[in-house]
Amino acid sequence: MITKVKKIDAESLAEAKEIILSGGVVAFPTETVYGLGASAFDDGAVKSIFDIKGRPNDNPLIAHVYDGYDLSRIVDADPPYAAALRRAFLPGPLTLVYPSRGKVSPRVSCGLDTLAVRVPSHPGAQAFLRAVGIPVVAPSANLSKHVSPTSAKHVLDDFDGKIPLILDGGECSGGIESTVCDVTGEYPVVLRPGLVTREMIAKAAGRCEASAETVRPGERAKSPGMMYKHYSPRCRTMLFPVGDRAGAEAAYEREKAAGSRAFLLGEEKLAKAWNARGMSAFSLGNTPGEMAARLYGLLREAERRADVLIAVEPAGDGGVMTGVKNRLKKACASEDIPH
Ligand code: AMP
Ligand code: MG
């Protein structure tokens, strides 16, 4: 199969619509990362998403809809605070988990009685979802466990020859996957941290908790045993806690002495200092937003250029930093973590 990469226009949208409505898959941009889309109503198409990605079939998918889509077609009534969250943050990088009406393929939620729905704000995503007209399941457009894609090139690197069409909407501005928030209970619960933060949700809804898997502001770093790799680059990785710059530098020197192509990863001021000393280092940037936008691109660059990536956690907690640290840990945590 030839994989076409096309700018988003009337012609490519018509082609994308035809592919989706006939049970195929199309990759498309969102403001967070690129998604691998298929009709949420088509059992075979949903199955093919799991197959193409190599995604475990107990990891449910998010249904994406255009702004203005009548949610009551696929999910049940929700508490008033959910309406407040939609008003405050949608369209945008926030996925809400609702009671499902069971209208989409049962494979979407992997047997759960809930359905995760997102309304992305990216104009290309909106144009695509509007053209298709039905809910589109779209996990991140990367092979399972690989780094999420923030450009059409990243998608091509993982799926060249495996999917017919990638809609190219340029680089994703957000950079980390949407916040996932459960709205089936008395108050919202963040299941996955992202750019719409727990603090922002609490402000709009009156209260918001984070599920145990996420690091709350002020919480200490998790023990290595609780960390598992997820969004991983294809090189060895190490993650050092905030403040253990010396440990990271010692690891770098050890790796260099052993002949490895080693790279350090840290916030801008650290990276600049390392570069000034002749060490190879990637800069995450200065602000949490910048770090979110750069992280996955840097992880993909690291796997091309490095044998080992040695990361130092950025300072600060809460807000967008919670999402940045969550992804950095899932990408770089390994048995080597000196926690
Ligand atoms: P991805 O599509 O790769 O960004 O992953 C989707 C995320 O949404 C995963 O973390 C899923 O566990 C989560 N998710 C999707 N549907 C549900 C659901 N019904 N309940 C809870 N989490 C969900
Ligand atoms: Mg993913």
PDB file of C-alpha atoms in Angstrom, residues 110-287:
ATOM      1  CA  CYS A 110     -12.975  -2.570  25.422  1.00  0.00           C
ATOM      2  CA  GLY A 111     -16.118  -3.734  27.185  1.00  0.00           C
ATOM      3  CA  LEU A 112     -16.393  -0.803  29.629  1.00  0.00           C
ATOM      4  CA  ASP A 113     -19.806   0.855  29.997  1.00  0.00           C
ATOM      5  CA  THR A 114     -18.231   4.292  29.539  1.00  0.00           C
ATOM      6  CA  LEU A 115     -17.152   6.175  26.414  1.00  0.00           C
ATOM      7  CA  ALA A 116     -14.352   8.737  26.172  1.00  0.00           C
ATOM      8  CA  VAL A 117     -15.180  11.651  23.833  1.00  0.00           C
ATOM      9  CA  ARG A 118     -13.025  14.531  22.641  1.00  0.00           C
ATOM     10  CA  VAL A 119     -13.730  17.612  20.549  1.00  0.00           C
ATOM     11  CA  PRO A 120     -10.346  18.766  19.220  1.00  0.00           C
ATOM     12  CA  SER A 121      -9.798  22.440  18.408  1.00  0.00           C
ATOM     13  CA  HIS A 122      -7.285  21.994  15.559  1.00  0.00           C
ATOM     14  CA  PRO A 123      -8.930  23.452  12.413  1.00  0.00           C
ATOM     15  CA  GLY A 124      -7.710  20.490  10.337  1.00  0.00           C
ATOM     16  CA  ALA A 125      -9.185  18.013  12.812  1.00  0.00           C
ATOM     17  CA  GLN A 126     -12.464  19.924  12.844  1.00  0.00           C
ATOM     18  CA  ALA A 127     -12.603  19.999   9.032  1.00  0.00           C
ATOM     19  CA  PHE A 128     -11.914  16.253   8.871  1.00  0.00           C
ATOM     20  CA  LEU A 129     -14.471  15.336  11.579  1.00  0.00           C
ATOM     21  CA  ARG A 130     -17.095  17.588  10.002  1.00  0.00           C
ATOM     22  CA  ALA A 131     -16.488  16.057   6.576  1.00  0.00           C
ATOM     23  CA  VAL A 132     -16.840  12.532   7.977  1.00  0.00           C
ATOM     24  CA  GLY A 133     -19.849  13.490  10.136  1.00  0.00           C
ATOM     25  CA  ILE A 134     -19.670  10.539  12.534  1.00  0.00           C
ATOM     26  CA  PRO A 135     -17.564   9.849  15.648  1.00  0.00           C
ATOM     27  CA  VAL A 136     -14.026   8.797  14.763  1.00  0.00           C
ATOM     28  CA  VAL A 137     -11.943   6.741  17.176  1.00  0.00           C
ATOM     29  CA  ALA A 138      -8.403   8.000  17.114  1.00  0.00           C
ATOM     30  CA  PRO A 139      -5.595   6.797  19.346  1.00  0.00           C
ATOM     31  CA  SER A 140      -2.252   8.487  18.867  1.00  0.00           C
ATOM     32  CA  ALA A 141      -0.886   7.582  15.412  1.00  0.00           C
ATOM     33  CA  ASN A 142       2.181   5.664  16.598  1.00  0.00           C
ATOM     34  CA  LEU A 143       3.032   2.000  16.987  1.00  0.00           C
ATOM     35  CA  SER A 144       1.985   0.887  20.458  1.00  0.00           C
ATOM     36  CA  LYS A 145       4.570   1.881  23.102  1.00  0.00           C
ATOM     37  CA  HIS A 146       6.446   4.115  20.675  1.00  0.00           C
ATOM     38  CA  VAL A 147       6.622   7.887  21.062  1.00  0.00           C
ATOM     39  CA  SER A 148       3.434   9.765  20.076  1.00  0.00           C
ATOM     40  CA  PRO A 149       3.675  11.674  16.761  1.00  0.00           C
ATOM     41  CA  THR A 150       3.644  15.462  16.606  1.00  0.00           C
ATOM     42  CA  SER A 151       4.167  15.760  12.829  1.00  0.00           C
ATOM     43  CA  ALA A 152       2.996  13.989   9.661  1.00  0.00           C
ATOM     44  CA  LYS A 153       6.594  12.784   9.198  1.00  0.00           C
ATOM     45  CA  HIS A 154       6.459  11.004  12.577  1.00  0.00           C
ATOM     46  CA  VAL A 155       3.278   9.211  11.475  1.00  0.00           C
ATOM     47  CA  LEU A 156       4.911   8.190   8.190  1.00  0.00           C
ATOM     48  CA  ASP A 157       7.948   6.860  10.086  1.00  0.00           C
ATOM     49  CA  ASP A 158       5.663   4.423  11.967  1.00  0.00           C
ATOM     50  CA  PHE A 159       3.047   3.576   9.322  1.00  0.00           C
ATOM     51  CA  ASP A 160       4.540   4.001   5.846  1.00  0.00           C
ATOM     52  CA  GLY A 161       2.896   1.380   3.635  1.00  0.00           C
ATOM     53  CA  LYS A 162       0.398   0.441   6.364  1.00  0.00           C
ATOM     54  CA  ILE A 163      -2.269   3.157   5.974  1.00  0.00           C
ATOM     55  CA  PRO A 164      -3.609   4.886   2.835  1.00  0.00           C
ATOM     56  CA  LEU A 165      -3.632   8.546   3.896  1.00  0.00           C
ATOM     57  CA  ILE A 166      -2.065  11.005   6.325  1.00  0.00           C
ATOM     58  CA  LEU A 167      -3.629  14.465   6.470  1.00  0.00           C
ATOM     59  CA  ASP A 168      -0.751  16.878   7.060  1.00  0.00           C
ATOM     60  CA  GLY A 169      -1.670  19.798   9.322  1.00  0.00           C
ATOM     61  CA  GLY A 170       1.882  20.763  10.294  1.00  0.00           C
ATOM     62  CA  GLU A 171       3.422  20.434  13.741  1.00  0.00           C
ATOM     63  CA  CYS A 172       1.103  19.922  16.715  1.00  0.00           C
ATOM     64  CA  SER A 173       1.211  22.925  19.035  1.00  0.00           C
ATOM     65  CA  GLY A 174       0.250  21.103  22.263  1.00  0.00           C
ATOM     66  CA  GLY A 175       2.598  18.160  22.060  1.00  0.00           C
ATOM     67  CA  ILE A 176       1.259  15.790  24.737  1.00  0.00           C
ATOM     68  CA  GLU A 177      -1.963  13.771  24.599  1.00  0.00           C
ATOM     69  CA  SER A 178      -5.263  15.200  25.854  1.00  0.00           C
ATOM     70  CA  THR A 179      -6.184  15.344  29.509  1.00  0.00           C
ATOM     71  CA  VAL A 180      -8.567  12.432  30.217  1.00  0.00           C
ATOM     72  CA  CYS A 181     -11.194  13.270  32.831  1.00  0.00           C
ATOM     73  CA  ASP A 182     -13.934  10.994  34.170  1.00  0.00           C
ATOM     74  CA  VAL A 183     -17.284  12.796  34.490  1.00  0.00           C
ATOM     75  CA  THR A 184     -19.393   9.812  35.559  1.00  0.00           C
ATOM     76  CA  GLY A 185     -19.117  10.524  39.293  1.00  0.00           C
ATOM     77  CA  GLU A 186     -19.961  13.185  41.842  1.00  0.00           C
ATOM     78  CA  TYR A 187     -16.935  15.277  40.846  1.00  0.00           C
ATOM     79  CA  PRO A 188     -14.442  15.097  37.949  1.00  0.00           C
ATOM     80  CA  VAL A 189     -11.407  12.833  38.242  1.00  0.00           C
ATOM     81  CA  VAL A 190      -8.339  13.288  36.041  1.00  0.00           C
ATOM     82  CA  LEU A 191      -7.235   9.885  34.697  1.00  0.00           C
ATOM     83  CA  ARG A 192      -4.418  11.241  32.523  1.00  0.00           C
ATOM     84  CA  PRO A 193      -2.852  14.688  33.065  1.00  0.00           C
ATOM     85  CA  GLY A 194      -2.492  17.048  30.114  1.00  0.00           C
ATOM     86  CA  LEU A 195      -2.711  20.646  28.982  1.00  0.00           C
ATOM     87  CA  VAL A 196      -6.118  21.222  30.580  1.00  0.00           C
ATOM     88  CA  THR A 197      -4.866  20.875  34.133  1.00  0.00           C
ATOM     89  CA  ARG A 198      -6.461  19.503  37.295  1.00  0.00           C
ATOM     90  CA  GLU A 199      -6.309  23.024  38.705  1.00  0.00           C
ATOM     91  CA  MET A 200      -8.175  24.457  35.683  1.00  0.00           C
ATOM     92  CA  ILE A 201     -10.848  21.750  35.932  1.00  0.00           C
ATOM     93  CA  ALA A 202     -11.229  22.300  39.682  1.00  0.00           C
ATOM     94  CA  LYS A 203     -11.769  25.996  39.044  1.00  0.00           C
ATOM     95  CA  ALA A 204     -14.478  25.375  36.456  1.00  0.00           C
ATOM     96  CA  ALA A 205     -16.195  22.452  38.246  1.00  0.00           C
ATOM     97  CA  GLY A 206     -15.710  23.403  41.899  1.00  0.00           C
ATOM     98  CA  ARG A 207     -13.690  20.274  42.643  1.00  0.00           C
ATOM     99  CA  CYS A 208     -11.394  17.871  40.817  1.00  0.00           C
ATOM    100  CA  GLU A 209      -9.244  14.974  41.947  1.00  0.00           C
ATOM    101  CA  ALA A 210      -6.430  13.144  40.182  1.00  0.00           C
ATOM    102  CA  SER A 211      -6.470   9.356  39.946  1.00  0.00           C
ATOM    103  CA  ALA A 212      -3.789   7.464  41.840  1.00  0.00           C
ATOM    104  CA  GLU A 213      -1.704   6.898  38.669  1.00  0.00           C
ATOM    105  CA  THR A 214      -0.962  10.573  38.286  1.00  0.00           C
ATOM    106  CA  VAL A 215       1.467  12.655  40.293  1.00  0.00           C
ATOM    107  CA  ARG A 216      -0.306  15.356  42.277  1.00  0.00           C
ATOM    108  CA  PRO A 217       1.249  18.715  42.997  1.00  0.00           C
ATOM    109  CA  GLY A 218       3.528  18.435  46.010  1.00  0.00           C
ATOM    110  CA  GLU A 219       3.662  14.651  45.771  1.00  0.00           C
ATOM    111  CA  ARG A 220       7.096  13.041  45.758  1.00  0.00           C
ATOM    112  CA  ALA A 221       8.351  11.220  42.700  1.00  0.00           C
ATOM    113  CA  LYS A 222       6.958   7.708  42.435  1.00  0.00           C
ATOM    114  CA  SER A 223       9.022   4.672  43.252  1.00  0.00           C
ATOM    115  CA  PRO A 224      10.701   2.955  40.298  1.00  0.00           C
ATOM    116  CA  GLY A 225       8.457  -0.075  40.740  1.00  0.00           C
ATOM    117  CA  MET A 226       5.422   2.018  39.887  1.00  0.00           C
ATOM    118  CA  MET A 227       6.954   3.478  36.793  1.00  0.00           C
ATOM    119  CA  TYR A 228       6.536   1.660  33.546  1.00  0.00           C
ATOM    120  CA  LYS A 229       7.718   2.491  30.086  1.00  0.00           C
ATOM    121  CA  HIS A 230       5.129   3.653  27.644  1.00  0.00           C
ATOM    122  CA  TYR A 231       5.946   6.438  25.225  1.00  0.00           C
ATOM    123  CA  SER A 232       9.448   5.143  24.688  1.00  0.00           C
ATOM    124  CA  PRO A 233      12.188   6.120  22.266  1.00  0.00           C
ATOM    125  CA  ARG A 234      14.086   3.174  20.746  1.00  0.00           C
ATOM    126  CA  CYS A 235      17.278   3.775  22.646  1.00  0.00           C
ATOM    127  CA  ARG A 236      18.267   3.104  26.230  1.00  0.00           C
ATOM    128  CA  THR A 237      16.994   5.721  28.637  1.00  0.00           C
ATOM    129  CA  MET A 238      17.714   6.871  32.166  1.00  0.00           C
ATOM    130  CA  LEU A 239      15.779   9.340  34.260  1.00  0.00           C
ATOM    131  CA  PHE A 240      17.303  11.297  37.118  1.00  0.00           C
ATOM    132  CA  PRO A 241      15.203  13.214  39.645  1.00  0.00           C
ATOM    133  CA  VAL A 242      15.180  17.002  39.887  1.00  0.00           C
ATOM    134  CA  GLY A 243      18.399  18.148  41.477  1.00  0.00           C
ATOM    135  CA  ASP A 244      20.456  15.065  40.579  1.00  0.00           C
ATOM    136  CA  ARG A 245      22.320  16.768  37.785  1.00  0.00           C
ATOM    137  CA  ALA A 246      25.572  15.319  39.165  1.00  0.00           C
ATOM    138  CA  GLY A 247      24.200  11.772  38.872  1.00  0.00           C
ATOM    139  CA  ALA A 248      23.175  12.388  35.265  1.00  0.00           C
ATOM    140  CA  GLU A 249      26.561  13.855  34.381  1.00  0.00           C
ATOM    141  CA  ALA A 250      28.372  10.919  35.965  1.00  0.00           C
ATOM    142  CA  ALA A 251      26.185   8.515  33.953  1.00  0.00           C
ATOM    143  CA  TYR A 252      26.953  10.511  30.791  1.00  0.00           C
ATOM    144  CA  GLU A 253      30.708  10.312  31.404  1.00  0.00           C
ATOM    145  CA  ARG A 254      30.471   6.567  32.114  1.00  0.00           C
ATOM    146  CA  GLU A 255      28.531   5.987  28.898  1.00  0.00           C
ATOM    147  CA  LYS A 256      30.942   8.087  26.823  1.00  0.00           C
ATOM    148  CA  ALA A 257      33.910   6.251  28.295  1.00  0.00           C
ATOM    149  CA  ALA A 258      32.254   2.977  27.275  1.00  0.00           C
ATOM    150  CA  GLY A 259      31.932   4.264  23.707  1.00  0.00           C
ATOM    151  CA  SER A 260      28.165   4.968  23.675  1.00  0.00           C
ATOM    152  CA  ARG A 261      26.589   7.861  21.841  1.00  0.00           C
ATOM    153  CA  ALA A 262      25.141   9.500  24.949  1.00  0.00           C
ATOM    154  CA  PHE A 263      22.835  12.536  25.056  1.00  0.00           C
ATOM    155  CA  LEU A 264      21.550  14.478  28.042  1.00  0.00           C
ATOM    156  CA  LEU A 265      18.024  15.938  28.176  1.00  0.00           C
ATOM    157  CA  GLY A 266      16.988  18.709  30.523  1.00  0.00           C
ATOM    158  CA  GLU A 267      15.513  22.167  30.828  1.00  0.00           C
ATOM    159  CA  GLU A 268      17.061  24.981  28.799  1.00  0.00           C
ATOM    160  CA  LYS A 269      19.486  26.311  31.389  1.00  0.00           C
ATOM    161  CA  LEU A 270      20.885  22.846  32.114  1.00  0.00           C
ATOM    162  CA  ALA A 271      21.174  21.972  28.416  1.00  0.00           C
ATOM    163  CA  LYS A 272      22.976  25.243  27.682  1.00  0.00           C
ATOM    164  CA  ALA A 273      25.459  24.599  30.491  1.00  0.00           C
ATOM    165  CA  TRP A 274      26.082  21.061  29.227  1.00  0.00           C
ATOM    166  CA  ASN A 275      26.552  22.228  25.635  1.00  0.00           C
ATOM    167  CA  ALA A 276      28.964  24.924  26.826  1.00  0.00           C
ATOM    168  CA  ARG A 277      31.064  22.167  28.406  1.00  0.00           C
ATOM    169  CA  GLY A 278      31.138  20.260  25.129  1.00  0.00           C
ATOM    170  CA  MET A 279      28.558  17.659  26.197  1.00  0.00           C
ATOM    171  CA  SER A 280      25.749  16.554  23.836  1.00  0.00           C
ATOM    172  CA  ALA A 281      22.418  17.728  25.224  1.00  0.00           C
ATOM    173  CA  PHE A 282      18.821  18.386  24.150  1.00  0.00           C
ATOM    174  CA  SER A 283      16.921  21.335  25.607  1.00  0.00           C
ATOM    175  CA  LEU A 284      13.331  20.808  26.728  1.00  0.00           C
ATOM    176  CA  GLY A 285      12.857  24.578  26.816  1.00  0.00           C
ATOM    177  CA  ASN A 286      11.936  26.925  29.649  1.00  0.00           C
ATOM    178  CA  THR A 287       8.207  26.778  30.309  1.00  0.00           C
TER     179      THR A 287
END
